[in-house]
Amino acid sequence: MFLSKTVSRLRSLRRKPEGIGILLLFFGGLGVVNGADPVLERYEFVRPHMGTLFQVVLFAEEPKAARAAADEAFARVEALNACLSDYDPESELMRLCRQPAGTLVPVSVSLFAVLTQSQAVADLTDGAFDVTVGPLVRLWREARRSGRFPRADQLESCRAATGHDKLRLENGSRVVTLKSPGMQLDLGGIAKGHAADEALSLLAARGFSRAMVAASGDLALGDPPPGTTGWKVEIVPFGRKSPARRTLLASHVGISTSGDVEQYVEIDGVRYSHIVDPRTGIGLTAPLAVTVVARRAILSDSWSTACSVLGDEEARRAIERVSEEPLFVIVHRRDGEATVPFGRPPPGLHFPL
Ligand code: ADP
Ligand code: MG
């Protein structure tokens, strides 16, 4: 019963712009647990945030408390959007980007935390993940609108304003400096994961630990549904018609999938993704999508984007270098051909089914 309801709900969501297209979620447990435990019901809430749909699922004893907690979780996402959005010209991020190059700008705890994590992944991936990629992302957004390949001089000037070495963070004082003119930060590859983590933490703090938050291709999973060992997650990275799919059973992890199922432009028969390789300035063309399972969604989100840029082999090498952080990677091929997952599973990943 849960299964078909969830599928139809997600189908209807997919028609919305940048809707949930990458993950279909099936929930294993029914709401009855043994003996003296209270009977928990499953509640689901969906709201548009951060240019996509955020979905909160939680198990609770009664609807009023469930709704109040979900409302608070969505409010937290909205507050983070006001900080991290590259669409809202008044976001803290955009105000930072308007400062003249070289200005020392004190920023909020949230913005600093996301930038710090971004730079850590940039360092570990030799800049494959790079939040200074904003000028190039905008150029490719324009290409998606016009259907034309960006001009060489435009590509060159956008590349000149890109590079994680041009972003300086001062740890003690939470001060950020954009060192070169024309820089534009873009947190599209990490902000949704962080927001999902934060929303999930808020639910747990309100007593709803059996919960999960999904934001398009990014998921933050808490305690499993009652009577189950984990959330059952089906990953369909190229849409339901494609043979490429995987099912995972997990709790207490972040799971993210990066791919081009929704945002891409086709020019002269080549499909360019909205993920840009900062080293070339070109949208990715490999027929791949990457799922990463990590301890938190901020990690899975940034690493799935990074691994998409790196491709199978380079991603393998980068993941091997990150010995202290468990990261489990599944590369999906558009043709559905199986690949061998790699990396180290975090404790909450029970098994790929
Ligand atoms: P989605 O937004 O579809 O979930 P991702 O998490 O992979 O997918 O994020 C893609 C977004 O990240 C792009 O839309 C853009 O805003 C940003 N981005 C593109 N290329 C890079 C890159 N090389 N490094 C960091 N962020 C990127
Ligand atoms: Mg990402």
PDB file of C-alpha atoms in Angstrom, residues 40-272:
ATOM      1  CA  LEU A  40       3.359   5.323  15.152  1.00  0.00           C
ATOM      2  CA  GLU A  41       1.770   6.532  11.940  1.00  0.00           C
ATOM      3  CA  ARG A  42       3.610   7.595   8.851  1.00  0.00           C
ATOM      4  CA  TYR A  43       3.239  11.255   7.847  1.00  0.00           C
ATOM      5  CA  GLU A  44       4.509  12.853   4.680  1.00  0.00           C
ATOM      6  CA  PHE A  45       4.818  16.541   3.800  1.00  0.00           C
ATOM      7  CA  VAL A  46       6.077  18.162   0.587  1.00  0.00           C
ATOM      8  CA  ARG A  47       6.984  21.832   0.031  1.00  0.00           C
ATOM      9  CA  PRO A  48       8.789  23.747  -2.687  1.00  0.00           C
ATOM     10  CA  HIS A  49      12.139  25.059  -1.463  1.00  0.00           C
ATOM     11  CA  MET A  50      15.511  25.824  -3.056  1.00  0.00           C
ATOM     12  CA  GLY A  51      14.113  25.512  -6.581  1.00  0.00           C
ATOM     13  CA  THR A  52      12.930  21.961  -5.976  1.00  0.00           C
ATOM     14  CA  LEU A  53      10.571  19.977  -3.773  1.00  0.00           C
ATOM     15  CA  PHE A  54      11.534  19.043  -0.229  1.00  0.00           C
ATOM     16  CA  GLN A  55       9.829  15.989   1.197  1.00  0.00           C
ATOM     17  CA  VAL A  56       9.676  15.186   4.904  1.00  0.00           C
ATOM     18  CA  VAL A  57       8.574  11.742   6.083  1.00  0.00           C
ATOM     19  CA  LEU A  58       8.287  11.074   9.788  1.00  0.00           C
ATOM     20  CA  PHE A  59       6.649   8.603  12.132  1.00  0.00           C
ATOM     21  CA  ALA A  60       4.604  10.123  14.940  1.00  0.00           C
ATOM     22  CA  GLU A  61       1.767   9.342  17.329  1.00  0.00           C
ATOM     23  CA  GLU A  62      -0.560  12.043  16.071  1.00  0.00           C
ATOM     24  CA  PRO A  63      -0.874  14.427  13.100  1.00  0.00           C
ATOM     25  CA  LYS A  64      -0.757  17.791  14.845  1.00  0.00           C
ATOM     26  CA  ALA A  65       2.681  17.302  16.352  1.00  0.00           C
ATOM     27  CA  ALA A  66       3.914  15.770  13.091  1.00  0.00           C
ATOM     28  CA  ARG A  67       2.805  18.780  11.081  1.00  0.00           C
ATOM     29  CA  ALA A  68       4.245  21.274  13.562  1.00  0.00           C
ATOM     30  CA  ALA A  69       7.639  19.561  13.418  1.00  0.00           C
ATOM     31  CA  ALA A  70       7.592  19.391   9.614  1.00  0.00           C
ATOM     32  CA  ASP A  71       6.682  23.101   9.463  1.00  0.00           C
ATOM     33  CA  GLU A  72       9.705  23.889  11.610  1.00  0.00           C
ATOM     34  CA  ALA A  73      11.928  21.716   9.428  1.00  0.00           C
ATOM     35  CA  PHE A  74      10.734  23.535   6.285  1.00  0.00           C
ATOM     36  CA  ALA A  75      11.290  26.892   8.007  1.00  0.00           C
ATOM     37  CA  ARG A  76      14.884  25.838   8.680  1.00  0.00           C
ATOM     38  CA  VAL A  77      15.320  25.020   4.975  1.00  0.00           C
ATOM     39  CA  GLU A  78      13.919  28.424   4.035  1.00  0.00           C
ATOM     40  CA  ALA A  79      16.312  30.162   6.444  1.00  0.00           C
ATOM     41  CA  LEU A  80      19.211  28.298   4.868  1.00  0.00           C
ATOM     42  CA  ASN A  81      17.992  29.277   1.417  1.00  0.00           C
ATOM     43  CA  ALA A  82      18.134  32.937   2.464  1.00  0.00           C
ATOM     44  CA  CYS A  83      21.763  32.313   3.284  1.00  0.00           C
ATOM     45  CA  LEU A  84      22.950  29.981   0.512  1.00  0.00           C
ATOM     46  CA  SER A  85      20.817  30.663  -2.587  1.00  0.00           C
ATOM     47  CA  ASP A  86      22.433  31.787  -5.822  1.00  0.00           C
ATOM     48  CA  TYR A  87      19.009  32.667  -7.279  1.00  0.00           C
ATOM     49  CA  ASP A  88      17.885  35.124  -4.605  1.00  0.00           C
ATOM     50  CA  PRO A  89      19.854  38.361  -5.197  1.00  0.00           C
ATOM     51  CA  GLU A  90      19.416  39.265  -1.516  1.00  0.00           C
ATOM     52  CA  SER A  91      20.788  36.002  -0.107  1.00  0.00           C
ATOM     53  CA  GLU A  92      23.856  36.261   2.088  1.00  0.00           C
ATOM     54  CA  LEU A  93      25.824  34.422  -0.602  1.00  0.00           C
ATOM     55  CA  MET A  94      24.855  36.886  -3.339  1.00  0.00           C
ATOM     56  CA  ARG A  95      25.616  39.875  -1.109  1.00  0.00           C
ATOM     57  CA  LEU A  96      29.049  38.366  -0.496  1.00  0.00           C
ATOM     58  CA  CYS A  97      29.592  37.963  -4.253  1.00  0.00           C
ATOM     59  CA  ARG A  98      28.777  41.655  -4.846  1.00  0.00           C
ATOM     60  CA  GLN A  99      31.648  42.852  -2.653  1.00  0.00           C
ATOM     61  CA  PRO A 100      34.706  44.116  -4.562  1.00  0.00           C
ATOM     62  CA  ALA A 101      37.478  41.528  -4.972  1.00  0.00           C
ATOM     63  CA  GLY A 102      39.785  41.419  -1.967  1.00  0.00           C
ATOM     64  CA  THR A 103      37.188  42.601   0.600  1.00  0.00           C
ATOM     65  CA  LEU A 104      37.268  40.777   3.942  1.00  0.00           C
ATOM     66  CA  VAL A 105      33.636  39.772   4.567  1.00  0.00           C
ATOM     67  CA  PRO A 106      32.463  38.254   7.898  1.00  0.00           C
ATOM     68  CA  VAL A 107      29.768  35.635   7.234  1.00  0.00           C
ATOM     69  CA  SER A 108      27.223  33.558   9.193  1.00  0.00           C
ATOM     70  CA  VAL A 109      27.976  30.208  10.820  1.00  0.00           C
ATOM     71  CA  SER A 110      25.907  28.354   8.189  1.00  0.00           C
ATOM     72  CA  LEU A 111      27.534  29.963   5.164  1.00  0.00           C
ATOM     73  CA  PHE A 112      30.986  29.490   6.635  1.00  0.00           C
ATOM     74  CA  ALA A 113      30.287  25.815   7.425  1.00  0.00           C
ATOM     75  CA  VAL A 114      29.120  25.091   3.863  1.00  0.00           C
ATOM     76  CA  LEU A 115      32.072  26.948   2.327  1.00  0.00           C
ATOM     77  CA  THR A 116      34.488  25.100   4.608  1.00  0.00           C
ATOM     78  CA  GLN A 117      33.068  21.720   3.572  1.00  0.00           C
ATOM     79  CA  SER A 118      33.143  22.824  -0.078  1.00  0.00           C
ATOM     80  CA  GLN A 119      36.806  23.748   0.095  1.00  0.00           C
ATOM     81  CA  ALA A 120      37.663  20.460   1.820  1.00  0.00           C
ATOM     82  CA  VAL A 121      36.115  18.474  -1.051  1.00  0.00           C
ATOM     83  CA  ALA A 122      37.739  20.785  -3.601  1.00  0.00           C
ATOM     84  CA  ASP A 123      41.151  20.094  -2.051  1.00  0.00           C
ATOM     85  CA  LEU A 124      40.587  16.332  -1.990  1.00  0.00           C
ATOM     86  CA  THR A 125      39.418  16.255  -5.620  1.00  0.00           C
ATOM     87  CA  ASP A 126      41.965  18.677  -7.111  1.00  0.00           C
ATOM     88  CA  GLY A 127      39.169  21.136  -7.762  1.00  0.00           C
ATOM     89  CA  ALA A 128      36.747  18.774  -9.531  1.00  0.00           C
ATOM     90  CA  PHE A 129      34.236  20.015  -6.964  1.00  0.00           C
ATOM     91  CA  ASP A 130      34.529  23.782  -6.936  1.00  0.00           C
ATOM     92  CA  VAL A 131      31.923  26.263  -5.697  1.00  0.00           C
ATOM     93  CA  THR A 132      33.658  29.128  -7.518  1.00  0.00           C
ATOM     94  CA  VAL A 133      32.296  27.572 -10.724  1.00  0.00           C
ATOM     95  CA  GLY A 134      29.404  30.120 -10.704  1.00  0.00           C
ATOM     96  CA  PRO A 135      30.378  32.063 -13.867  1.00  0.00           C
ATOM     97  CA  LEU A 136      30.586  28.819 -15.852  1.00  0.00           C
ATOM     98  CA  VAL A 137      27.320  27.490 -14.425  1.00  0.00           C
ATOM     99  CA  ARG A 138      25.596  30.710 -15.525  1.00  0.00           C
ATOM    100  CA  LEU A 139      27.138  30.446 -18.971  1.00  0.00           C
ATOM    101  CA  TRP A 140      25.757  26.898 -19.356  1.00  0.00           C
ATOM    102  CA  ARG A 141      22.377  27.978 -17.999  1.00  0.00           C
ATOM    103  CA  GLU A 142      22.330  30.472 -20.867  1.00  0.00           C
ATOM    104  CA  ALA A 143      23.342  27.689 -23.291  1.00  0.00           C
ATOM    105  CA  ARG A 144      20.379  25.618 -22.033  1.00  0.00           C
ATOM    106  CA  ARG A 145      18.101  28.544 -22.850  1.00  0.00           C
ATOM    107  CA  SER A 146      19.578  29.365 -26.269  1.00  0.00           C
ATOM    108  CA  GLY A 147      20.548  25.848 -27.345  1.00  0.00           C
ATOM    109  CA  ARG A 148      23.911  27.248 -28.501  1.00  0.00           C
ATOM    110  CA  PHE A 149      27.418  26.270 -27.429  1.00  0.00           C
ATOM    111  CA  PRO A 150      29.119  29.054 -25.411  1.00  0.00           C
ATOM    112  CA  ARG A 151      31.587  31.223 -27.353  1.00  0.00           C
ATOM    113  CA  ALA A 152      35.309  30.571 -26.777  1.00  0.00           C
ATOM    114  CA  ASP A 153      35.965  34.086 -25.396  1.00  0.00           C
ATOM    115  CA  GLN A 154      33.065  33.744 -22.950  1.00  0.00           C
ATOM    116  CA  LEU A 155      34.332  30.371 -21.783  1.00  0.00           C
ATOM    117  CA  GLU A 156      37.788  31.828 -21.309  1.00  0.00           C
ATOM    118  CA  SER A 157      36.687  34.805 -19.230  1.00  0.00           C
ATOM    119  CA  CYS A 158      34.445  32.605 -17.041  1.00  0.00           C
ATOM    120  CA  ARG A 159      37.290  30.172 -16.501  1.00  0.00           C
ATOM    121  CA  ALA A 160      39.561  33.062 -15.489  1.00  0.00           C
ATOM    122  CA  ALA A 161      37.107  33.945 -12.688  1.00  0.00           C
ATOM    123  CA  THR A 162      36.912  30.318 -11.454  1.00  0.00           C
ATOM    124  CA  GLY A 163      39.222  28.377  -9.127  1.00  0.00           C
ATOM    125  CA  HIS A 164      38.945  27.260  -5.510  1.00  0.00           C
ATOM    126  CA  ASP A 165      42.363  28.783  -4.784  1.00  0.00           C
ATOM    127  CA  LYS A 166      40.720  32.195  -5.367  1.00  0.00           C
ATOM    128  CA  LEU A 167      38.388  31.673  -2.391  1.00  0.00           C
ATOM    129  CA  ARG A 168      39.953  32.382   0.992  1.00  0.00           C
ATOM    130  CA  LEU A 169      38.429  31.345   4.337  1.00  0.00           C
ATOM    131  CA  GLU A 170      39.778  32.503   7.681  1.00  0.00           C
ATOM    132  CA  ASN A 171      38.834  29.927  10.247  1.00  0.00           C
ATOM    133  CA  GLY A 172      39.111  31.805  13.517  1.00  0.00           C
ATOM    134  CA  SER A 173      37.175  34.857  12.383  1.00  0.00           C
ATOM    135  CA  ARG A 174      34.671  33.371   9.843  1.00  0.00           C
ATOM    136  CA  VAL A 175      35.907  35.876   7.274  1.00  0.00           C
ATOM    137  CA  VAL A 176      35.627  35.144   3.548  1.00  0.00           C
ATOM    138  CA  THR A 177      37.518  36.813   0.706  1.00  0.00           C
ATOM    139  CA  LEU A 178      36.927  36.468  -3.019  1.00  0.00           C
ATOM    140  CA  LYS A 179      40.351  37.223  -4.405  1.00  0.00           C
ATOM    141  CA  SER A 180      39.597  37.851  -8.114  1.00  0.00           C
ATOM    142  CA  PRO A 181      37.134  40.152  -9.878  1.00  0.00           C
ATOM    143  CA  GLY A 182      34.055  38.590 -11.499  1.00  0.00           C
ATOM    144  CA  MET A 183      33.848  35.668  -9.088  1.00  0.00           C
ATOM    145  CA  GLN A 184      30.493  34.032  -8.467  1.00  0.00           C
ATOM    146  CA  LEU A 185      29.948  31.302  -5.885  1.00  0.00           C
ATOM    147  CA  ASP A 186      27.403  28.576  -6.583  1.00  0.00           C
ATOM    148  CA  LEU A 187      26.404  26.179  -3.807  1.00  0.00           C
ATOM    149  CA  GLY A 188      23.996  24.171  -6.008  1.00  0.00           C
ATOM    150  CA  GLY A 189      26.127  21.058  -5.575  1.00  0.00           C
ATOM    151  CA  ILE A 190      26.088  21.064  -1.770  1.00  0.00           C
ATOM    152  CA  ALA A 191      23.363  23.314  -0.280  1.00  0.00           C
ATOM    153  CA  LYS A 192      20.437  20.907  -0.645  1.00  0.00           C
ATOM    154  CA  GLY A 193      22.363  18.152   1.129  1.00  0.00           C
ATOM    155  CA  HIS A 194      23.194  20.490   4.001  1.00  0.00           C
ATOM    156  CA  ALA A 195      19.602  21.705   4.225  1.00  0.00           C
ATOM    157  CA  ALA A 196      18.344  18.100   4.326  1.00  0.00           C
ATOM    158  CA  ASP A 197      20.790  17.321   7.168  1.00  0.00           C
ATOM    159  CA  GLU A 198      19.692  20.382   9.117  1.00  0.00           C
ATOM    160  CA  ALA A 199      15.994  19.663   8.641  1.00  0.00           C
ATOM    161  CA  LEU A 200      16.531  16.073   9.813  1.00  0.00           C
ATOM    162  CA  SER A 201      18.467  17.250  12.917  1.00  0.00           C
ATOM    163  CA  LEU A 202      15.651  19.609  13.767  1.00  0.00           C
ATOM    164  CA  LEU A 203      13.090  16.786  13.553  1.00  0.00           C
ATOM    165  CA  ALA A 204      15.246  14.605  15.822  1.00  0.00           C
ATOM    166  CA  ALA A 205      15.605  17.465  18.318  1.00  0.00           C
ATOM    167  CA  ARG A 206      11.793  17.699  18.447  1.00  0.00           C
ATOM    168  CA  GLY A 207      11.592  13.975  19.251  1.00  0.00           C
ATOM    169  CA  PHE A 208      10.945  12.661  15.732  1.00  0.00           C
ATOM    170  CA  SER A 209      14.021  10.582  15.078  1.00  0.00           C
ATOM    171  CA  ARG A 210      12.278   8.115  12.737  1.00  0.00           C
ATOM    172  CA  ALA A 211      12.357  10.547   9.859  1.00  0.00           C
ATOM    173  CA  MET A 212      13.873  11.312   6.505  1.00  0.00           C
ATOM    174  CA  VAL A 213      14.232  14.433   4.380  1.00  0.00           C
ATOM    175  CA  ALA A 214      14.512  14.281   0.586  1.00  0.00           C
ATOM    176  CA  ALA A 215      15.472  17.196  -1.644  1.00  0.00           C
ATOM    177  CA  SER A 216      15.459  16.132  -5.282  1.00  0.00           C
ATOM    178  CA  GLY A 217      18.458  13.775  -5.544  1.00  0.00           C
ATOM    179  CA  ASP A 218      19.622  14.301  -1.955  1.00  0.00           C
ATOM    180  CA  LEU A 219      18.388  12.339   1.026  1.00  0.00           C
ATOM    181  CA  ALA A 220      19.062  12.549   4.761  1.00  0.00           C
ATOM    182  CA  LEU A 221      17.891   9.423   6.583  1.00  0.00           C
ATOM    183  CA  GLY A 222      17.347   9.184  10.341  1.00  0.00           C
ATOM    184  CA  ASP A 223      16.247   6.202  12.446  1.00  0.00           C
ATOM    185  CA  PRO A 224      14.489   3.542  10.351  1.00  0.00           C
ATOM    186  CA  PRO A 225      10.698   3.206  10.106  1.00  0.00           C
ATOM    187  CA  PRO A 226       9.203   1.253  13.051  1.00  0.00           C
ATOM    188  CA  GLY A 227       9.806  -2.483  12.890  1.00  0.00           C
ATOM    189  CA  THR A 228      12.362  -2.234  10.066  1.00  0.00           C
ATOM    190  CA  THR A 229      16.128  -2.134   9.815  1.00  0.00           C
ATOM    191  CA  GLY A 230      16.253   0.714   7.341  1.00  0.00           C
ATOM    192  CA  TRP A 231      14.677   2.919   4.717  1.00  0.00           C
ATOM    193  CA  LYS A 232      14.387   1.197   1.382  1.00  0.00           C
ATOM    194  CA  VAL A 233      15.540   3.561  -1.327  1.00  0.00           C
ATOM    195  CA  GLU A 234      15.301   2.841  -5.016  1.00  0.00           C
ATOM    196  CA  ILE A 235      17.613   4.918  -7.157  1.00  0.00           C
ATOM    197  CA  VAL A 236      16.466   5.490 -10.713  1.00  0.00           C
ATOM    198  CA  PRO A 237      19.099   7.874 -12.025  1.00  0.00           C
ATOM    199  CA  PHE A 238      17.936   8.123 -15.645  1.00  0.00           C
ATOM    200  CA  GLY A 239      14.190   7.951 -15.138  1.00  0.00           C
ATOM    201  CA  ARG A 240      11.864   4.977 -14.889  1.00  0.00           C
ATOM    202  CA  LYS A 241      12.238   3.895 -18.519  1.00  0.00           C
ATOM    203  CA  SER A 242      15.990   3.342 -18.163  1.00  0.00           C
ATOM    204  CA  PRO A 243      17.247  -0.073 -16.986  1.00  0.00           C
ATOM    205  CA  ALA A 244      19.794   1.607 -14.680  1.00  0.00           C
ATOM    206  CA  ARG A 245      18.573   1.304 -11.095  1.00  0.00           C
ATOM    207  CA  ARG A 246      19.710   0.211  -7.633  1.00  0.00           C
ATOM    208  CA  THR A 247      18.003  -0.388  -4.322  1.00  0.00           C
ATOM    209  CA  LEU A 248      19.629   0.407  -0.979  1.00  0.00           C
ATOM    210  CA  LEU A 249      18.589  -0.241   2.612  1.00  0.00           C
ATOM    211  CA  ALA A 250      19.975   2.379   4.976  1.00  0.00           C
ATOM    212  CA  SER A 251      19.509   4.598   8.020  1.00  0.00           C
ATOM    213  CA  HIS A 252      21.551   7.418   9.583  1.00  0.00           C
ATOM    214  CA  VAL A 253      23.189   8.327   6.285  1.00  0.00           C
ATOM    215  CA  GLY A 254      23.076  10.839   3.479  1.00  0.00           C
ATOM    216  CA  ILE A 255      22.462   9.497  -0.025  1.00  0.00           C
ATOM    217  CA  SER A 256      22.871  11.697  -3.099  1.00  0.00           C
ATOM    218  CA  THR A 257      22.668  11.073  -6.799  1.00  0.00           C
ATOM    219  CA  SER A 258      24.081  13.461  -9.381  1.00  0.00           C
ATOM    220  CA  GLY A 259      23.082  13.103 -12.965  1.00  0.00           C
ATOM    221  CA  ASP A 260      21.677  14.984 -15.910  1.00  0.00           C
ATOM    222  CA  VAL A 261      18.193  13.493 -16.091  1.00  0.00           C
ATOM    223  CA  GLU A 262      16.525  16.884 -15.725  1.00  0.00           C
ATOM    224  CA  GLN A 263      19.006  19.619 -16.526  1.00  0.00           C
ATOM    225  CA  TYR A 264      21.018  19.362 -19.702  1.00  0.00           C
ATOM    226  CA  VAL A 265      21.297  20.847 -23.162  1.00  0.00           C
ATOM    227  CA  GLU A 266      21.763  18.898 -26.375  1.00  0.00           C
ATOM    228  CA  ILE A 267      23.912  20.647 -28.990  1.00  0.00           C
ATOM    229  CA  ASP A 268      24.837  18.923 -32.273  1.00  0.00           C
ATOM    230  CA  GLY A 269      23.822  15.577 -30.821  1.00  0.00           C
ATOM    231  CA  VAL A 270      25.961  15.923 -27.675  1.00  0.00           C
ATOM    232  CA  ARG A 271      24.284  16.109 -24.287  1.00  0.00           C
ATOM    233  CA  TYR A 272      25.901  18.587 -21.835  1.00  0.00           C
TER     234      TYR A 272
END
